XYZ file of C-alpha atoms in Angstrom:
175
model
C 12.831 -56.495 27.005
C 10.902 -56.856 30.248
C 9.983 -60.292 31.518
C 6.390 -60.389 32.690
C 6.287 -63.799 34.363
C 7.994 -65.511 37.258
C 7.845 -69.306 37.324
C 7.879 -71.966 40.023
C 8.788 -75.304 38.481
C 8.612 -78.679 40.146
C 11.845 -80.170 38.865
C 10.832 -83.747 39.653
C 13.282 -86.599 39.875
C 16.794 -85.937 38.631
C 16.389 -89.222 36.734
C 14.502 -87.322 34.065
C 17.950 -86.296 32.837
C 18.467 -89.852 31.560
C 14.926 -91.310 31.469
C 12.887 -90.165 28.477
C 9.672 -91.652 29.904
C 9.362 -89.059 32.693
C 6.637 -86.538 31.708
C 8.370 -83.548 33.347
C 11.236 -83.999 30.890
C 8.847 -83.461 27.971
C 7.415 -80.341 29.586
C 10.884 -78.829 30.009
C 11.893 -79.815 26.471
C 8.853 -77.973 25.102
C 9.431 -74.933 27.335
C 10.593 -72.484 24.656
C 8.006 -73.636 22.148
C 4.902 -73.935 24.349
C 5.456 -71.931 27.530
C 8.024 -69.157 27.307
C 9.227 -68.162 23.857
C 11.285 -65.081 24.713
C 15.019 -65.298 25.291
C 15.931 -63.834 28.680
C 19.033 -61.723 29.204
C 19.933 -63.992 32.149
C 18.269 -66.443 34.529
C 18.016 -66.173 38.296
C 17.154 -69.608 39.664
C 16.230 -70.310 43.262
C 16.514 -74.018 44.021
C 15.240 -75.766 47.106
C 18.545 -77.649 47.199
C 20.702 -74.703 48.278
C 19.694 -73.785 51.796
C 21.754 -71.227 53.720
C 21.330 -69.241 56.922
C 21.438 -65.931 55.010
C 20.662 -65.329 51.327
C 23.598 -66.201 49.082
C 24.294 -65.873 45.368
C 26.813 -67.771 43.317
C 29.292 -65.392 41.716
C 31.108 -67.381 39.041
C 32.136 -66.889 35.439
C 31.198 -70.470 34.496
C 28.761 -72.674 36.398
C 29.936 -76.153 37.317
C 27.519 -79.072 37.590
C 26.951 -80.161 41.189
C 25.875 -83.792 41.519
C 24.172 -83.336 44.896
C 22.440 -86.700 45.047
C 23.403 -90.288 45.720
C 22.403 -93.798 44.723
C 21.606 -92.981 41.106
C 22.901 -94.743 37.966
C 26.477 -93.881 36.966
C 25.223 -92.030 33.887
C 23.782 -89.336 36.169
C 27.217 -88.466 37.538
C 28.641 -88.005 34.042
C 26.119 -85.348 33.020
C 27.363 -81.782 32.684
C 25.468 -78.540 32.283
C 27.806 -75.575 32.381
C 26.165 -72.306 31.348
C 28.019 -69.060 31.882
C 27.712 -67.524 35.298
C 26.100 -64.145 35.805
C 28.351 -62.219 38.207
C 26.769 -58.885 37.278
C 23.329 -60.309 38.000
C 24.616 -61.638 41.344
C 25.725 -58.111 42.250
C 22.352 -56.748 41.176
C 20.530 -59.366 43.287
C 22.587 -58.291 46.298
C 21.774 -54.672 45.546
C 17.991 -55.102 45.311
C 17.841 -57.348 48.380
C 19.890 -55.045 50.597
C 17.948 -52.008 49.357
C 14.785 -53.827 50.464
C 16.000 -54.417 53.994
C 17.822 -57.733 53.778
C 20.804 -57.031 56.001
C 23.193 -59.520 54.476
C 23.591 -61.340 51.160
C 26.594 -63.638 50.913
C 28.625 -64.373 47.785
C 29.775 -67.895 46.973
C 32.597 -67.648 44.449
C 32.904 -71.409 43.877
C 29.395 -72.838 43.833
C 27.952 -74.144 40.603
C 24.397 -75.325 39.968
C 22.728 -78.062 42.015
C 20.410 -80.571 40.355
C 17.358 -78.465 41.198
C 18.801 -75.895 38.803
C 20.701 -77.790 36.121
C 18.297 -80.674 35.504
C 15.372 -78.525 34.309
C 17.634 -75.945 32.651
C 19.442 -78.580 30.579
C 16.154 -79.271 28.800
C 14.757 -75.746 28.821
C 17.945 -74.168 27.434
C 20.104 -77.089 26.192
C 22.606 -74.787 24.481
C 23.682 -73.583 27.952
C 24.350 -70.142 26.496
C 22.240 -67.960 28.812
C 24.016 -66.666 31.945
C 22.667 -68.208 35.158
C 22.887 -67.029 38.761
C 21.623 -69.168 41.635
C 20.132 -67.740 44.836
C 19.792 -69.805 48.011
C 16.705 -70.267 50.166
C 16.421 -69.972 53.941
C 14.217 -72.847 55.097
C 14.263 -71.599 58.688
C 12.422 -68.428 57.607
C 8.660 -68.118 57.134
C 6.545 -67.450 54.066
C 6.414 -63.701 54.689
C 10.216 -63.545 54.552
C 10.302 -65.316 51.187
C 7.360 -63.301 49.865
C 9.277 -60.122 50.696
C 12.314 -61.554 48.957
C 10.223 -62.130 45.844
C 8.917 -58.564 45.951
C 12.485 -57.281 46.257
C 13.575 -59.330 43.229
C 10.615 -58.302 41.039
C 12.363 -55.258 39.466
C 14.870 -57.637 37.858
C 12.135 -58.747 35.472
C 12.131 -55.222 34.001
C 15.810 -55.798 33.208
C 15.116 -58.947 31.169
C 15.884 -61.436 33.933
C 13.860 -64.655 34.029
C 13.234 -65.637 37.660
C 12.610 -69.334 38.321
C 11.882 -71.109 41.574
C 12.704 -74.817 41.377
C 11.706 -77.512 43.809
C 8.510 -79.168 44.911
C 5.957 -78.553 47.604
C 6.314 -82.113 48.908
C 10.011 -82.833 48.352
C 12.389 -83.081 51.281
C 15.135 -85.691 51.192
C 16.455 -84.757 54.637
C 13.410 -86.075 56.536
Protein backbone atom coordinates (compact mmCIF):
# COMPACT_ATOMS: atom_id res chain seq x y z
CA UNK A 1 0.00 0.00 0.00
CA UNK A 2 1.48 3.32 -1.05
CA UNK A 3 1.00 6.37 1.12
CA UNK A 4 0.04 9.38 -0.96
CA UNK A 5 0.31 12.15 1.64
CA UNK A 6 3.01 13.65 3.80
CA UNK A 7 1.86 15.68 6.80
CA UNK A 8 3.24 18.59 8.79
CA UNK A 9 1.49 18.77 12.14
CA UNK A 10 1.73 21.55 14.66
CA UNK A 11 1.94 19.50 17.83
CA UNK A 12 0.98 22.40 20.10
CA UNK A 13 1.59 22.41 23.82
CA UNK A 14 2.62 19.13 25.40
CA UNK A 15 -0.09 19.89 27.98
CA UNK A 16 -2.64 18.54 25.54
CA UNK A 17 -1.53 15.13 26.78
CA UNK A 18 -3.33 15.82 30.06
CA UNK A 19 -5.68 18.72 29.21
CA UNK A 20 -8.80 17.66 27.33
CA UNK A 21 -9.77 21.27 26.58
CA UNK A 22 -6.93 21.83 24.09
CA UNK A 23 -8.39 21.70 20.53
CA UNK A 24 -5.29 20.09 18.98
CA UNK A 25 -5.90 17.05 21.18
CA UNK A 26 -9.32 16.55 19.58
CA UNK A 27 -7.84 16.86 16.09
CA UNK A 28 -5.25 14.17 16.83
CA UNK A 29 -7.85 11.92 18.48
CA UNK A 30 -9.98 12.10 15.32
CA UNK A 31 -6.99 11.55 13.02
CA UNK A 32 -7.80 8.00 11.89
CA UNK A 33 -11.49 8.71 11.52
CA UNK A 34 -11.44 12.12 9.81
CA UNK A 35 -8.01 12.67 8.27
CA UNK A 36 -6.02 9.53 7.51
CA UNK A 37 -7.86 6.22 7.65
CA UNK A 38 -5.19 3.90 6.26
CA UNK A 39 -2.85 2.00 8.55
CA UNK A 40 0.77 2.71 7.64
CA UNK A 41 3.43 0.01 7.67
CA UNK A 42 5.59 2.33 9.82
CA UNK A 43 5.90 6.02 10.68
CA UNK A 44 8.86 8.29 10.04
CA UNK A 45 8.49 11.36 12.24
CA UNK A 46 10.68 14.43 12.02
CA UNK A 47 10.33 16.56 15.14
CA UNK A 48 11.62 20.07 15.61
CA UNK A 49 12.85 18.98 19.04
CA UNK A 50 15.71 16.80 17.81
CA UNK A 51 18.28 19.07 16.22
CA UNK A 52 21.65 17.63 15.19
CA UNK A 53 24.58 18.82 13.09
CA UNK A 54 24.09 15.96 10.60
CA UNK A 55 20.92 13.95 9.93
CA UNK A 56 20.39 11.20 12.50
CA UNK A 57 17.88 8.39 12.90
CA UNK A 58 16.98 6.53 16.05
CA UNK A 59 17.70 2.83 15.66
CA UNK A 60 15.91 1.09 18.52
CA UNK A 61 13.71 -1.95 18.98
CA UNK A 62 11.40 -0.13 21.42
CA UNK A 63 11.00 3.64 21.67
CA UNK A 64 11.32 5.18 25.11
CA UNK A 65 9.41 8.32 26.07
CA UNK A 66 11.67 11.37 26.37
CA UNK A 67 10.29 14.06 28.68
CA UNK A 68 12.25 16.91 27.08
CA UNK A 69 10.47 19.77 28.81
CA UNK A 70 10.44 21.36 32.23
CA UNK A 71 8.08 23.15 34.59
CA UNK A 72 5.01 21.09 33.72
CA UNK A 73 2.65 19.28 36.13
CA UNK A 74 3.96 16.01 37.57
CA UNK A 75 1.40 14.04 35.56
CA UNK A 76 3.27 14.96 32.37
CA UNK A 77 6.42 13.18 33.55
CA UNK A 78 4.50 9.97 34.25
CA UNK A 79 3.16 9.62 30.70
CA UNK A 80 4.59 6.86 28.54
CA UNK A 81 4.25 6.19 24.84
CA UNK A 82 6.43 3.30 23.77
CA UNK A 83 5.72 2.08 20.24
CA UNK A 84 8.08 -0.39 18.63
CA UNK A 85 11.11 1.07 16.95
CA UNK A 86 11.68 0.70 13.24
CA UNK A 87 15.34 -0.25 12.79
CA UNK A 88 14.77 -1.47 9.23
CA UNK A 89 13.13 1.84 8.36
CA UNK A 90 16.08 3.68 9.94
CA UNK A 91 18.43 1.76 7.64
CA UNK A 92 16.22 2.56 4.66
CA UNK A 93 16.19 6.27 5.59
CA UNK A 94 19.99 6.23 5.68
CA UNK A 95 20.04 4.49 2.32
CA UNK A 96 17.75 6.95 0.51
CA UNK A 97 19.46 9.99 2.03
CA UNK A 98 22.99 8.87 1.17
CA UNK A 99 21.89 7.84 -2.33
CA UNK A 100 20.59 11.40 -2.75
CA UNK A 101 23.87 13.03 -1.83
CA UNK A 102 23.66 13.41 1.94
CA UNK A 103 27.20 12.50 2.92
CA UNK A 104 26.48 11.33 6.44
CA UNK A 105 23.50 10.02 8.39
CA UNK A 106 24.18 9.13 12.01
CA UNK A 107 22.51 6.35 14.00
CA UNK A 108 21.41 6.90 17.59
CA UNK A 109 20.94 3.50 19.20
CA UNK A 110 19.52 4.85 22.48
CA UNK A 111 17.23 7.74 21.63
CA UNK A 112 13.51 7.38 22.09
CA UNK A 113 10.80 9.83 21.05
CA UNK A 114 10.76 13.47 22.16
CA UNK A 115 7.47 15.20 22.99
CA UNK A 116 7.19 16.57 19.46
CA UNK A 117 6.78 12.95 18.37
CA UNK A 118 5.06 11.10 21.20
CA UNK A 119 2.46 13.69 22.21
CA UNK A 120 0.62 13.75 18.86
CA UNK A 121 1.24 10.05 18.19
CA UNK A 122 -0.26 8.99 21.52
CA UNK A 123 -3.60 10.35 20.32
CA UNK A 124 -3.27 9.48 16.64
CA UNK A 125 -2.25 5.86 17.30
CA UNK A 126 -2.99 5.22 21.01
CA UNK A 127 -2.37 1.48 20.71
CA UNK A 128 1.33 2.26 20.09
CA UNK A 129 1.53 -0.74 17.79
CA UNK A 130 2.94 0.88 14.62
CA UNK A 131 6.75 0.98 14.37
CA UNK A 132 8.16 4.51 14.61
CA UNK A 133 11.51 5.92 13.51
CA UNK A 134 12.52 9.50 14.32
CA UNK A 135 14.73 11.63 12.06
CA UNK A 136 16.48 14.76 13.32
CA UNK A 137 16.46 18.22 11.75
CA UNK A 138 19.42 20.50 11.08
CA UNK A 139 18.35 24.01 12.06
CA UNK A 140 21.62 25.49 10.81
CA UNK A 141 20.73 24.43 7.25
CA UNK A 142 18.49 26.36 4.86
CA UNK A 143 15.13 25.53 3.32
CA UNK A 144 16.68 24.11 0.15
CA UNK A 145 18.59 21.56 2.22
CA UNK A 146 15.42 20.39 3.96
CA UNK A 147 13.43 20.45 0.72
CA UNK A 148 16.03 18.15 -0.82
CA UNK A 149 15.80 15.91 2.22
CA UNK A 150 12.05 15.67 1.71
CA UNK A 151 12.51 14.77 -1.95
CA UNK A 152 14.99 12.07 -0.96
CA UNK A 153 12.53 10.60 1.56
CA UNK A 154 9.54 10.65 -0.83
CA UNK A 155 10.10 7.09 -2.18
CA UNK A 156 9.41 5.74 1.31
CA UNK A 157 5.75 6.60 0.82
CA UNK A 158 5.61 3.97 -1.95
CA UNK A 159 6.72 1.47 0.70
CA UNK A 160 3.79 2.26 3.01
CA UNK A 161 5.67 4.67 5.28
CA UNK A 162 3.73 7.61 6.72
CA UNK A 163 6.02 10.65 6.90
CA UNK A 164 5.13 13.28 9.50
CA UNK A 165 6.82 16.57 10.28
CA UNK A 166 5.99 17.78 13.79
CA UNK A 167 6.62 21.20 15.23
CA UNK A 168 5.34 24.70 14.65
CA UNK A 169 6.35 27.60 12.49
CA UNK A 170 6.52 29.93 15.49
CA UNK A 171 7.79 27.63 18.25
CA UNK A 172 11.30 28.00 19.61
CA UNK A 173 11.88 27.52 23.33
CA UNK A 174 15.60 28.27 23.08
CA UNK A 175 15.15 31.98 22.25
